[in-house]
Amino acid sequence: MITLSVIKADTGGFVGHSAVHPRLVAEARREIERAKSSGLLVDGAVESCGDDISLIMTHTYGPEAGLIHSFAWDTFQATTHIAKDLGLYGAGQDLLSDAFSGNLRGMGPGYAELEFEERPSEPVLCFLADKTEPGAWNLPLYKMFADPSNTAGLVIDEKMHAGFAFEVFDLYEDRRIVFDCPADLYDMLMYIGAPARYVVHGVRSKTLGTTAAATSTQRLSLIAGKYVGKDDPVMIVRCQSGLPAVGEALEPFAFAYSVAGCMRGSHHAPFMPVPVGQAHPSRFDGPPRVVALGFQIKDGRLVGPRDMFDDPAFDGARRQANEVMDYLRRHGPFEPHRLPLEDLEYTTMASLTKRLAHRWTPITTEVATPAGL
Ligand code: 13P
Ligand code: 13P
Ligand code: MG
Ligand code: MG
Ligand code: MG
Ligand code: MG
Protein backbone atom coordinates (compact mmCIF):
# COMPACT_ATOMS: atom_id res chain seq x y z
CA MET A 1 0.00 0.00 0.00
CA ILE A 2 1.14 3.53 -0.76
CA THR A 3 -0.09 6.77 0.83
CA LEU A 4 -0.34 10.05 -1.03
CA SER A 5 -0.38 12.99 1.41
CA VAL A 6 -0.93 16.58 0.35
CA ILE A 7 -0.25 18.86 3.30
CA LYS A 8 -0.54 22.64 2.96
CA ALA A 9 -0.13 25.86 4.89
CA ASP A 10 0.09 29.59 4.36
CA THR A 11 3.36 30.51 6.06
CA GLY A 12 3.60 34.00 4.61
CA GLY A 13 2.32 35.89 1.57
CA PHE A 14 4.30 37.68 -1.15
CA VAL A 15 2.93 40.37 -1.68
CA GLY A 16 -0.02 40.59 0.75
CA HIS A 17 -1.90 37.31 0.32
CA SER A 18 -1.19 36.84 -3.42
CA ALA A 19 1.69 34.34 -3.74
CA VAL A 20 4.42 32.28 -2.09
CA HIS A 21 7.94 33.75 -2.25
CA PRO A 22 10.33 31.55 -4.30
CA ARG A 23 12.71 31.26 -1.33
CA LEU A 24 10.00 29.45 0.68
CA VAL A 25 9.41 27.00 -2.17
CA ALA A 26 13.19 26.39 -2.47
CA GLU A 27 13.47 25.73 1.27
CA ALA A 28 10.54 23.26 1.22
CA ARG A 29 12.08 21.47 -1.79
CA ARG A 30 15.38 21.12 0.10
CA GLU A 31 13.51 19.57 3.05
CA ILE A 32 11.67 17.17 0.73
CA GLU A 33 14.98 16.07 -0.84
CA ARG A 34 16.41 15.44 2.63
CA ALA A 35 13.33 13.38 3.61
CA LYS A 36 13.69 11.33 0.42
CA SER A 37 17.34 10.57 1.12
CA SER A 38 16.59 9.64 4.72
CA GLY A 39 13.98 7.15 3.49
CA LEU A 40 11.01 8.90 5.17
CA LEU A 41 9.42 9.70 1.80
CA VAL A 42 9.30 7.60 -1.33
CA ASP A 43 8.90 10.79 -3.35
CA GLY A 44 7.80 14.39 -2.96
CA ALA A 45 7.03 17.62 -4.77
CA VAL A 46 6.40 21.18 -3.66
CA GLU A 47 3.81 23.35 -5.41
CA SER A 48 1.77 26.40 -4.52
CA CYS A 49 -1.52 28.14 -5.20
CA GLY A 50 -1.77 31.78 -4.16
CA ASP A 51 -0.05 32.21 -0.79
CA ASP A 52 -0.39 28.54 0.17
CA ILE A 53 2.46 26.06 -0.15
CA SER A 54 1.67 22.36 -0.64
CA LEU A 55 3.89 19.37 0.13
CA ILE A 56 2.86 16.50 -2.15
CA MET A 57 4.34 13.30 -0.73
CA THR A 58 4.27 9.54 -1.20
CA HIS A 59 5.20 7.20 1.66
CA THR A 60 4.24 3.94 3.35
CA TYR A 61 3.15 5.20 6.79
CA GLY A 62 -0.59 5.58 6.09
CA PRO A 63 -2.84 8.61 6.71
CA GLU A 64 -2.39 10.80 9.82
CA ALA A 65 1.09 9.38 10.43
CA GLY A 66 3.00 11.25 13.13
CA LEU A 67 6.31 11.05 11.26
CA ILE A 68 4.89 12.54 8.07
CA HIS A 69 2.86 15.23 9.82
CA SER A 70 5.76 16.28 12.03
CA PHE A 71 8.00 16.48 8.94
CA ALA A 72 5.43 18.81 7.33
CA TRP A 73 5.15 20.87 10.53
CA ASP A 74 8.94 21.28 10.75
CA THR A 75 9.09 22.24 7.09
CA PHE A 76 6.41 24.91 7.61
CA GLN A 77 8.36 26.19 10.64
CA ALA A 78 11.42 26.52 8.41
CA THR A 79 9.51 28.41 5.70
CA THR A 80 7.93 30.63 8.38
CA HIS A 81 11.43 31.50 9.58
CA ILE A 82 12.36 32.73 6.09
CA ALA A 83 9.01 34.53 5.76
CA LYS A 84 9.76 36.43 8.97
CA ASP A 85 13.22 37.31 7.72
CA LEU A 86 11.72 38.72 4.49
CA GLY A 87 8.86 40.42 6.35
CA LEU A 88 6.30 38.51 4.27
CA TYR A 89 2.67 39.12 5.10
CA GLY A 90 1.11 36.85 7.71
CA ALA A 91 4.32 34.89 8.39
CA GLY A 92 3.29 31.60 9.99
CA GLN A 93 -0.38 32.52 9.43
CA ASP A 94 -1.74 28.95 9.40
CA LEU A 95 0.41 27.56 12.22
CA LEU A 96 -2.12 27.97 15.01
CA SER A 97 -0.32 26.01 17.70
CA ASP A 98 3.03 26.56 19.41
CA ALA A 99 4.06 22.93 19.59
CA PHE A 100 3.51 19.78 17.56
CA SER A 101 1.77 16.87 19.26
CA GLY A 102 1.03 13.61 17.45
CA ASN A 103 -0.49 14.82 14.19
CA LEU A 104 -1.69 17.99 12.47
CA ARG A 105 -5.34 17.65 13.46
CA GLY A 106 -6.55 20.99 14.80
CA MET A 107 -3.16 22.67 14.33
CA GLY A 108 -3.88 24.78 11.24
CA PRO A 109 -2.21 23.15 8.22
CA GLY A 110 -4.68 21.37 5.93
CA TYR A 111 -4.18 17.84 4.65
CA ALA A 112 -5.77 15.39 2.24
CA GLU A 113 -4.47 11.83 2.33
CA LEU A 114 -5.29 8.66 0.37
CA GLU A 115 -3.94 5.17 1.01
CA PHE A 116 -4.30 2.65 -1.83
CA GLU A 117 -2.91 -0.36 -3.60
CA GLU A 118 -1.10 1.15 -6.60
CA ARG A 119 -2.52 -0.02 -9.93
CA PRO A 120 -0.23 -0.80 -12.91
CA SER A 121 -1.01 2.73 -14.09
CA GLU A 122 -2.07 5.20 -11.40
CA PRO A 123 -3.16 8.63 -12.72
CA VAL A 124 -3.84 11.09 -9.88
CA LEU A 125 -4.90 14.73 -9.77
CA CYS A 126 -3.95 17.03 -6.90
CA PHE A 127 -6.15 20.13 -6.74
CA LEU A 128 -4.89 23.14 -4.77
CA ALA A 129 -7.07 26.16 -4.01
CA ASP A 130 -6.62 29.66 -2.63
CA LYS A 131 -9.18 32.09 -1.16
CA THR A 132 -11.88 29.56 -0.37
CA GLU A 133 -13.17 26.96 2.09
CA PRO A 134 -13.09 23.11 1.99
CA GLY A 135 -16.77 22.92 0.99
CA ALA A 136 -15.67 24.39 -2.35
CA TRP A 137 -14.91 20.79 -3.42
CA ASN A 138 -18.52 19.63 -2.80
CA LEU A 139 -19.89 20.71 -6.18
CA PRO A 140 -17.09 19.21 -8.32
CA LEU A 141 -17.04 15.96 -6.30
CA TYR A 142 -20.78 15.61 -6.79
CA LYS A 143 -20.34 16.16 -10.52
CA MET A 144 -17.35 13.81 -10.88
CA PHE A 145 -18.76 10.90 -8.89
CA ALA A 146 -22.56 11.26 -9.04
CA ASP A 147 -23.66 13.36 -12.03
CA PRO A 148 -24.01 11.41 -15.28
CA SER A 149 -24.22 14.67 -17.23
CA ASN A 150 -20.63 15.33 -16.15
CA THR A 151 -19.25 11.81 -15.96
CA ALA A 152 -20.19 9.56 -18.85
CA GLY A 153 -18.53 6.62 -17.09
CA LEU A 154 -21.34 6.50 -14.50
CA VAL A 155 -23.58 5.35 -17.34
CA ILE A 156 -21.30 3.47 -19.72
CA ASP A 157 -18.48 2.03 -17.57
CA GLU A 158 -19.34 -1.35 -16.04
CA LYS A 159 -17.05 -0.58 -13.07
CA MET A 160 -18.67 2.80 -12.28
CA HIS A 161 -22.32 1.98 -12.83
CA ALA A 162 -22.93 0.85 -9.21
CA GLY A 163 -21.93 4.30 -7.99
CA PHE A 164 -19.81 5.76 -5.20
CA ALA A 165 -20.01 6.23 -1.42
CA PHE A 166 -19.49 9.78 -0.12
CA GLU A 167 -18.28 10.43 3.42
CA VAL A 168 -19.60 13.83 4.57
CA PHE A 169 -18.49 15.76 7.67
CA ASP A 170 -20.72 18.12 9.62
CA LEU A 171 -18.09 20.64 10.73
CA TYR A 172 -20.37 22.37 13.23
CA GLU A 173 -21.31 19.20 15.14
CA ASP A 174 -18.12 17.14 14.60
CA ARG A 175 -19.99 14.15 13.17
CA ARG A 176 -19.92 12.20 9.93
CA ILE A 177 -22.27 10.25 7.65
CA VAL A 178 -21.80 8.05 4.59
CA PHE A 179 -24.16 8.53 1.64
CA ASP A 180 -24.56 5.63 -0.77
CA CYS A 181 -24.94 7.19 -4.24
CA PRO A 182 -26.91 7.14 -6.47
CA ALA A 183 -29.56 5.77 -4.02
CA ASP A 184 -28.95 8.53 -1.41
CA LEU A 185 -28.15 11.27 -3.90
CA TYR A 186 -31.08 13.60 -3.20
CA ASP A 187 -30.59 13.22 0.57
CA MET A 188 -26.90 14.05 0.19
CA LEU A 189 -27.50 17.15 -1.94
CA MET A 190 -29.71 18.61 0.79
CA TYR A 191 -26.59 18.68 2.98
CA ILE A 192 -23.63 19.27 0.68
CA GLY A 193 -25.46 22.10 -1.07
CA ALA A 194 -24.62 23.99 2.18
CA PRO A 195 -20.81 23.85 1.89
CA ALA A 196 -19.95 26.13 4.84
CA ARG A 197 -21.12 23.38 7.21
CA TYR A 198 -21.25 20.05 5.33
CA VAL A 199 -18.09 18.98 3.53
CA VAL A 200 -17.33 15.88 1.47
CA HIS A 201 -14.30 14.33 3.17
CA GLY A 202 -13.81 11.33 0.90
CA VAL A 203 -15.27 9.18 -1.86
CA ARG A 204 -14.99 5.39 -2.36
CA SER A 205 -15.77 3.22 -5.35
CA LYS A 206 -18.45 0.66 -4.50
CA THR A 207 -17.31 -1.71 -7.26
CA LEU A 208 -13.56 -1.49 -6.66
CA GLY A 209 -13.90 -1.13 -2.87
CA THR A 210 -11.12 1.43 -2.91
CA THR A 211 -10.62 5.09 -2.08
CA ALA A 212 -11.14 7.46 -4.97
CA ALA A 213 -10.94 10.99 -3.56
CA ALA A 214 -9.95 12.84 -0.38
CA THR A 215 -10.16 16.48 0.69
CA SER A 216 -8.74 18.64 3.44
CA THR A 217 -11.72 19.46 5.66
CA GLN A 218 -10.21 21.79 8.27
CA ARG A 219 -11.98 25.12 8.91
CA LEU A 220 -9.39 27.47 10.41
CA SER A 221 -11.98 29.74 12.01
CA LEU A 222 -13.54 26.78 13.84
CA ILE A 223 -10.09 25.75 15.14
CA ALA A 224 -8.97 29.24 16.13
CA GLY A 225 -12.39 30.53 17.21
CA LYS A 226 -11.85 33.61 15.04
CA TYR A 227 -10.88 34.65 11.51
CA VAL A 228 -7.23 33.86 10.79
CA GLY A 229 -7.31 33.69 6.98
CA LYS A 230 -9.13 31.30 4.67
CA ASP A 231 -8.70 27.54 4.73
CA ASP A 232 -7.55 27.24 1.11
CA PRO A 233 -8.20 23.52 0.79
CA VAL A 234 -6.59 20.73 -1.24
CA MET A 235 -8.10 17.62 -2.85
CA ILE A 236 -6.78 14.37 -4.33
CA VAL A 237 -8.69 12.48 -7.05
CA ARG A 238 -7.56 9.11 -8.45
CA CYS A 239 -8.60 8.56 -12.06
CA GLN A 240 -9.37 6.01 -14.81
CA SER A 241 -10.14 2.29 -14.88
CA GLY A 242 -13.36 2.31 -12.86
CA LEU A 243 -12.82 5.85 -11.53
CA PRO A 244 -13.59 9.09 -13.37
CA ALA A 245 -11.38 9.65 -16.44
CA VAL A 246 -8.94 12.54 -16.02
CA GLY A 247 -11.14 14.63 -18.31
CA GLU A 248 -14.24 13.80 -16.26
CA ALA A 249 -12.48 14.88 -13.07
CA LEU A 250 -11.45 18.20 -14.66
CA GLU A 251 -14.78 18.90 -16.38
CA PRO A 252 -16.62 20.44 -13.36
CA PHE A 253 -14.08 23.30 -13.39
CA ALA A 254 -15.10 24.32 -16.91
CA PHE A 255 -17.85 26.20 -15.03
CA ALA A 256 -16.62 29.05 -12.80
CA TYR A 257 -19.04 28.30 -9.96
CA SER A 258 -19.27 30.64 -7.00
CA VAL A 259 -17.38 29.89 -3.77
CA ALA A 260 -17.01 31.61 -0.40
CA GLY A 261 -13.71 33.08 0.79
CA CYS A 262 -12.59 36.00 -1.37
CA MET A 263 -11.30 39.23 0.29
CA ARG A 264 -10.96 38.88 4.07
CA GLY A 265 -12.62 35.47 3.76
CA SER A 266 -15.92 37.28 3.50
CA HIS A 267 -17.12 37.31 -0.11
CA HIS A 268 -18.57 34.99 -2.70
CA ALA A 269 -16.65 35.02 -5.95
CA PRO A 270 -16.19 32.73 -8.97
CA PHE A 271 -13.68 29.87 -8.77
CA MET A 272 -11.14 30.36 -11.57
CA PRO A 273 -9.21 27.32 -12.90
CA VAL A 274 -5.69 28.45 -13.82
CA PRO A 275 -2.24 27.18 -14.75
CA VAL A 276 0.30 27.35 -11.92
CA GLY A 277 1.85 30.54 -13.33
CA GLN A 278 -1.49 32.36 -12.98
CA ALA A 279 -2.38 31.15 -9.50
CA HIS A 280 -1.76 34.55 -7.92
CA PRO A 281 -5.06 36.15 -6.91
CA SER A 282 -4.59 39.93 -6.99
CA ARG A 283 -7.88 41.62 -7.90
CA PHE A 284 -9.86 42.07 -4.66
CA ASP A 285 -7.57 39.26 -3.39
CA GLY A 286 -9.25 37.04 -5.96
CA PRO A 287 -10.99 35.66 -7.80
CA PRO A 288 -10.37 32.43 -5.86
CA ARG A 289 -8.05 30.11 -7.81
CA VAL A 290 -7.75 26.39 -8.37
CA VAL A 291 -4.84 24.55 -9.95
CA ALA A 292 -4.76 20.87 -10.93
CA LEU A 293 -1.48 18.97 -10.87
CA GLY A 294 -1.50 15.63 -12.65
CA PHE A 295 0.84 12.79 -11.70
CA GLN A 296 1.32 9.19 -12.74
CA ILE A 297 2.41 7.29 -9.65
CA LYS A 298 4.78 4.37 -10.31
CA ASP A 299 6.23 2.38 -7.39
CA GLY A 300 5.43 5.43 -5.28
CA ARG A 301 7.35 7.74 -7.63
CA LEU A 302 5.54 10.95 -8.60
CA VAL A 303 5.89 11.14 -12.37
CA GLY A 304 4.93 14.76 -13.08
CA PRO A 305 3.39 17.17 -12.42
CA ARG A 306 1.46 18.13 -15.52
CA ASP A 307 -0.24 21.51 -15.18
CA MET A 308 -3.75 20.36 -16.16
CA PHE A 309 -5.52 23.73 -16.41
CA ASP A 310 -2.81 24.98 -18.79
CA ASP A 311 -5.28 24.27 -21.57
CA PRO A 312 -7.14 26.83 -23.72
CA ALA A 313 -10.25 24.68 -23.22
CA PHE A 314 -10.50 26.37 -19.79
CA ASP A 315 -10.29 29.89 -21.28
CA GLY A 316 -14.10 30.00 -21.29
CA ALA A 317 -14.23 29.37 -17.53
CA ARG A 318 -11.60 32.04 -16.95
CA ARG A 319 -13.56 34.52 -19.06
CA GLN A 320 -16.75 33.60 -17.21
CA ALA A 321 -14.96 34.09 -13.87
CA ASN A 322 -13.92 37.60 -14.89
CA GLU A 323 -17.45 38.48 -15.98
CA VAL A 324 -18.98 37.13 -12.77
CA MET A 325 -16.33 38.95 -10.73
CA ASP A 326 -17.30 42.27 -12.41
CA TYR A 327 -20.95 41.56 -11.68
CA LEU A 328 -20.47 40.57 -8.03
CA ARG A 329 -18.03 43.41 -7.28
CA ARG A 330 -20.70 45.94 -8.20
CA HIS A 331 -22.67 44.76 -5.14
CA GLY A 332 -19.96 46.28 -2.91
CA PRO A 333 -20.84 45.50 0.72
CA PHE A 334 -24.17 43.87 -0.17
CA GLU A 335 -25.08 40.18 -0.25
CA PRO A 336 -24.79 37.90 -2.15
CA HIS A 337 -21.23 39.22 -2.78
CA ARG A 338 -20.63 39.65 0.94
CA LEU A 339 -21.33 36.48 2.92
CA PRO A 340 -24.49 36.30 5.04
CA LEU A 341 -23.93 37.46 8.63
CA GLU A 342 -23.90 33.95 10.10
CA ASP A 343 -21.05 32.87 7.79
CA LEU A 344 -19.00 36.04 8.20
CA GLU A 345 -15.76 35.18 10.01
CA TYR A 346 -14.24 38.66 9.73
CA THR A 347 -16.73 41.09 11.21
CA THR A 348 -17.37 44.26 13.18
CA MET A 349 -20.80 42.97 14.21
CA ALA A 350 -19.87 41.99 17.79
CA SER A 351 -18.55 45.47 18.62
CA LEU A 352 -21.40 47.17 16.73
CA THR A 353 -23.94 45.16 18.69
CA LYS A 354 -22.41 46.45 21.92
CA ARG A 355 -21.94 50.04 20.79
CA LEU A 356 -25.42 50.46 19.27
CA ALA A 357 -27.39 48.46 21.85
CA HIS A 358 -28.85 51.58 23.51
CA ARG A 359 -29.95 53.09 20.17
CA TRP A 360 -32.17 50.20 19.12
CA THR A 361 -35.78 50.63 20.20
CA PRO A 362 -38.90 48.56 19.50
CA ILE A 363 -40.56 49.65 16.25
CA THR A 364 -43.86 50.25 18.09
CA THR A 365 -42.44 53.01 20.38
CA GLU A 366 -41.72 56.66 19.58
CA VAL A 367 -38.18 57.06 18.27
CA ALA A 368 -36.22 59.45 20.45
CA THR A 369 -33.82 61.31 18.19
CA PRO A 370 -30.34 60.84 19.65
CA ALA A 371 -28.79 64.08 20.78
CA GLY A 372 -26.84 65.72 18.01
CA LEU A 373 -28.66 63.98 15.12
P1 13P B 1 -10.28 3.81 -19.04
O1 13P B 1 -10.07 4.67 -17.84
O2 13P B 1 -11.04 2.57 -18.71
O3 13P B 1 -9.00 3.55 -19.79
O4 13P B 1 -11.22 4.58 -20.08
C1 13P B 1 -11.60 5.88 -19.99
C2 13P B 1 -10.94 6.73 -21.00
O5 13P B 1 -10.03 6.36 -21.71
C3 13P B 1 -11.42 8.13 -20.98
O6 13P B 1 -11.61 8.73 -22.17
P1 13P C 1 -5.46 33.80 2.81
O1 13P C 1 -6.23 32.81 3.62
O2 13P C 1 -5.15 33.28 1.44
O3 13P C 1 -4.24 34.26 3.55
O4 13P C 1 -6.38 35.04 2.55
C1 13P C 1 -6.65 35.90 3.57
C2 13P C 1 -7.41 37.13 3.18
O5 13P C 1 -8.02 37.72 4.02
C3 13P C 1 -7.38 37.60 1.81
O6 13P C 1 -8.16 38.75 1.61
MG1 MG D 1 -2.33 34.67 3.56
MG1 MG E 1 -4.23 31.49 1.02
MG1 MG F 1 -5.52 30.89 4.00
MG1 MG G 1 -7.76 4.17 -21.42
mmCIF file of N, CA, C and O and ligand atoms in Angstrom, residues 8 10 17 49-52 93 129-131 230 232, ligand 4:
data_model
loop_
_atom_site.group_PDB
_atom_site.id
_atom_site.type_symbol
_atom_site.label_atom_id
_atom_site.label_comp_id
_atom_site.label_asym_id
_atom_site.label_seq_id
_atom_site.Cartn_x
_atom_site.Cartn_y
_atom_site.Cartn_z
ATOM 1 N N LYS A 8 -0.735 21.247 3.386
ATOM 2 C CA LYS A 8 -0.543 22.640 2.964
ATOM 3 C C LYS A 8 -0.675 23.630 4.112
ATOM 4 O O LYS A 8 -1.355 23.376 5.114
ATOM 5 N N ASP A 10 -0.338 28.233 4.720
ATOM 6 C CA ASP A 10 0.090 29.587 4.364
ATOM 7 C C ASP A 10 1.083 29.986 5.444
ATOM 8 O O ASP A 10 0.708 30.133 6.611
ATOM 9 N N HIS A 17 -1.504 38.733 0.282
ATOM 10 C CA HIS A 17 -1.902 37.313 0.315
ATOM 11 C C HIS A 17 -1.865 36.690 -1.085
ATOM 12 O O HIS A 17 -2.585 35.749 -1.351
ATOM 13 N N CYS A 49 -0.378 27.453 -4.592
ATOM 14 C CA CYS A 49 -1.518 28.141 -5.201
ATOM 15 C C CYS A 49 -1.747 29.372 -4.345
ATOM 16 O O CYS A 49 -1.964 29.237 -3.128
ATOM 17 N N GLY A 50 -1.672 30.551 -4.947
ATOM 18 C CA GLY A 50 -1.773 31.780 -4.165
ATOM 19 C C GLY A 50 -0.673 31.790 -3.110
ATOM 20 O O GLY A 50 0.485 31.472 -3.397
ATOM 21 N N ASP A 51 -1.055 32.110 -1.856
ATOM 22 C CA ASP A 51 -0.049 32.211 -0.792
ATOM 23 C C ASP A 51 0.081 30.925 0.018
ATOM 24 O O ASP A 51 0.634 30.931 1.108
ATOM 25 N N ASP A 52 -0.440 29.814 -0.542
ATOM 26 C CA ASP A 52 -0.389 28.539 0.173
ATOM 27 C C ASP A 52 0.593 27.587 -0.486
ATOM 28 O O ASP A 52 0.566 27.382 -1.702
ATOM 29 N N GLN A 93 1.073 32.275 9.270
ATOM 30 C CA GLN A 93 -0.376 32.524 9.434
ATOM 31 C C GLN A 93 -1.185 31.277 9.811
ATOM 32 O O GLN A 93 -2.070 31.348 10.652
ATOM 33 N N ALA A 129 -6.249 24.965 -3.870
ATOM 34 C CA ALA A 129 -7.071 26.163 -4.014
ATOM 35 C C ALA A 129 -6.562 27.286 -3.128
ATOM 36 O O ALA A 129 -5.902 27.047 -2.115
ATOM 37 N N ASP A 130 -6.879 28.509 -3.514
ATOM 38 C CA ASP A 130 -6.616 29.657 -2.631
ATOM 39 C C ASP A 130 -7.837 30.560 -2.607
ATOM 40 O O ASP A 130 -8.530 30.723 -3.605
ATOM 41 N N LYS A 131 -8.075 31.154 -1.424
ATOM 42 C CA LYS A 131 -9.178 32.086 -1.156
ATOM 43 C C LYS A 131 -10.545 31.393 -1.141
ATOM 44 O O LYS A 131 -11.530 31.934 -1.630
ATOM 45 N N LYS A 230 -8.241 32.347 5.208
ATOM 46 C CA LYS A 230 -9.126 31.304 4.674
ATOM 47 C C LYS A 230 -8.414 29.962 4.684
ATOM 48 O O LYS A 230 -7.201 29.878 4.741
ATOM 49 N N ASP A 232 -8.308 27.503 2.323
ATOM 50 C CA ASP A 232 -7.547 27.242 1.106
ATOM 51 C C ASP A 232 -7.226 25.748 0.978
ATOM 52 O O ASP A 232 -6.086 25.313 1.162
HETATM 53 MG MG MG B 4 -4.233 31.493 1.022
#
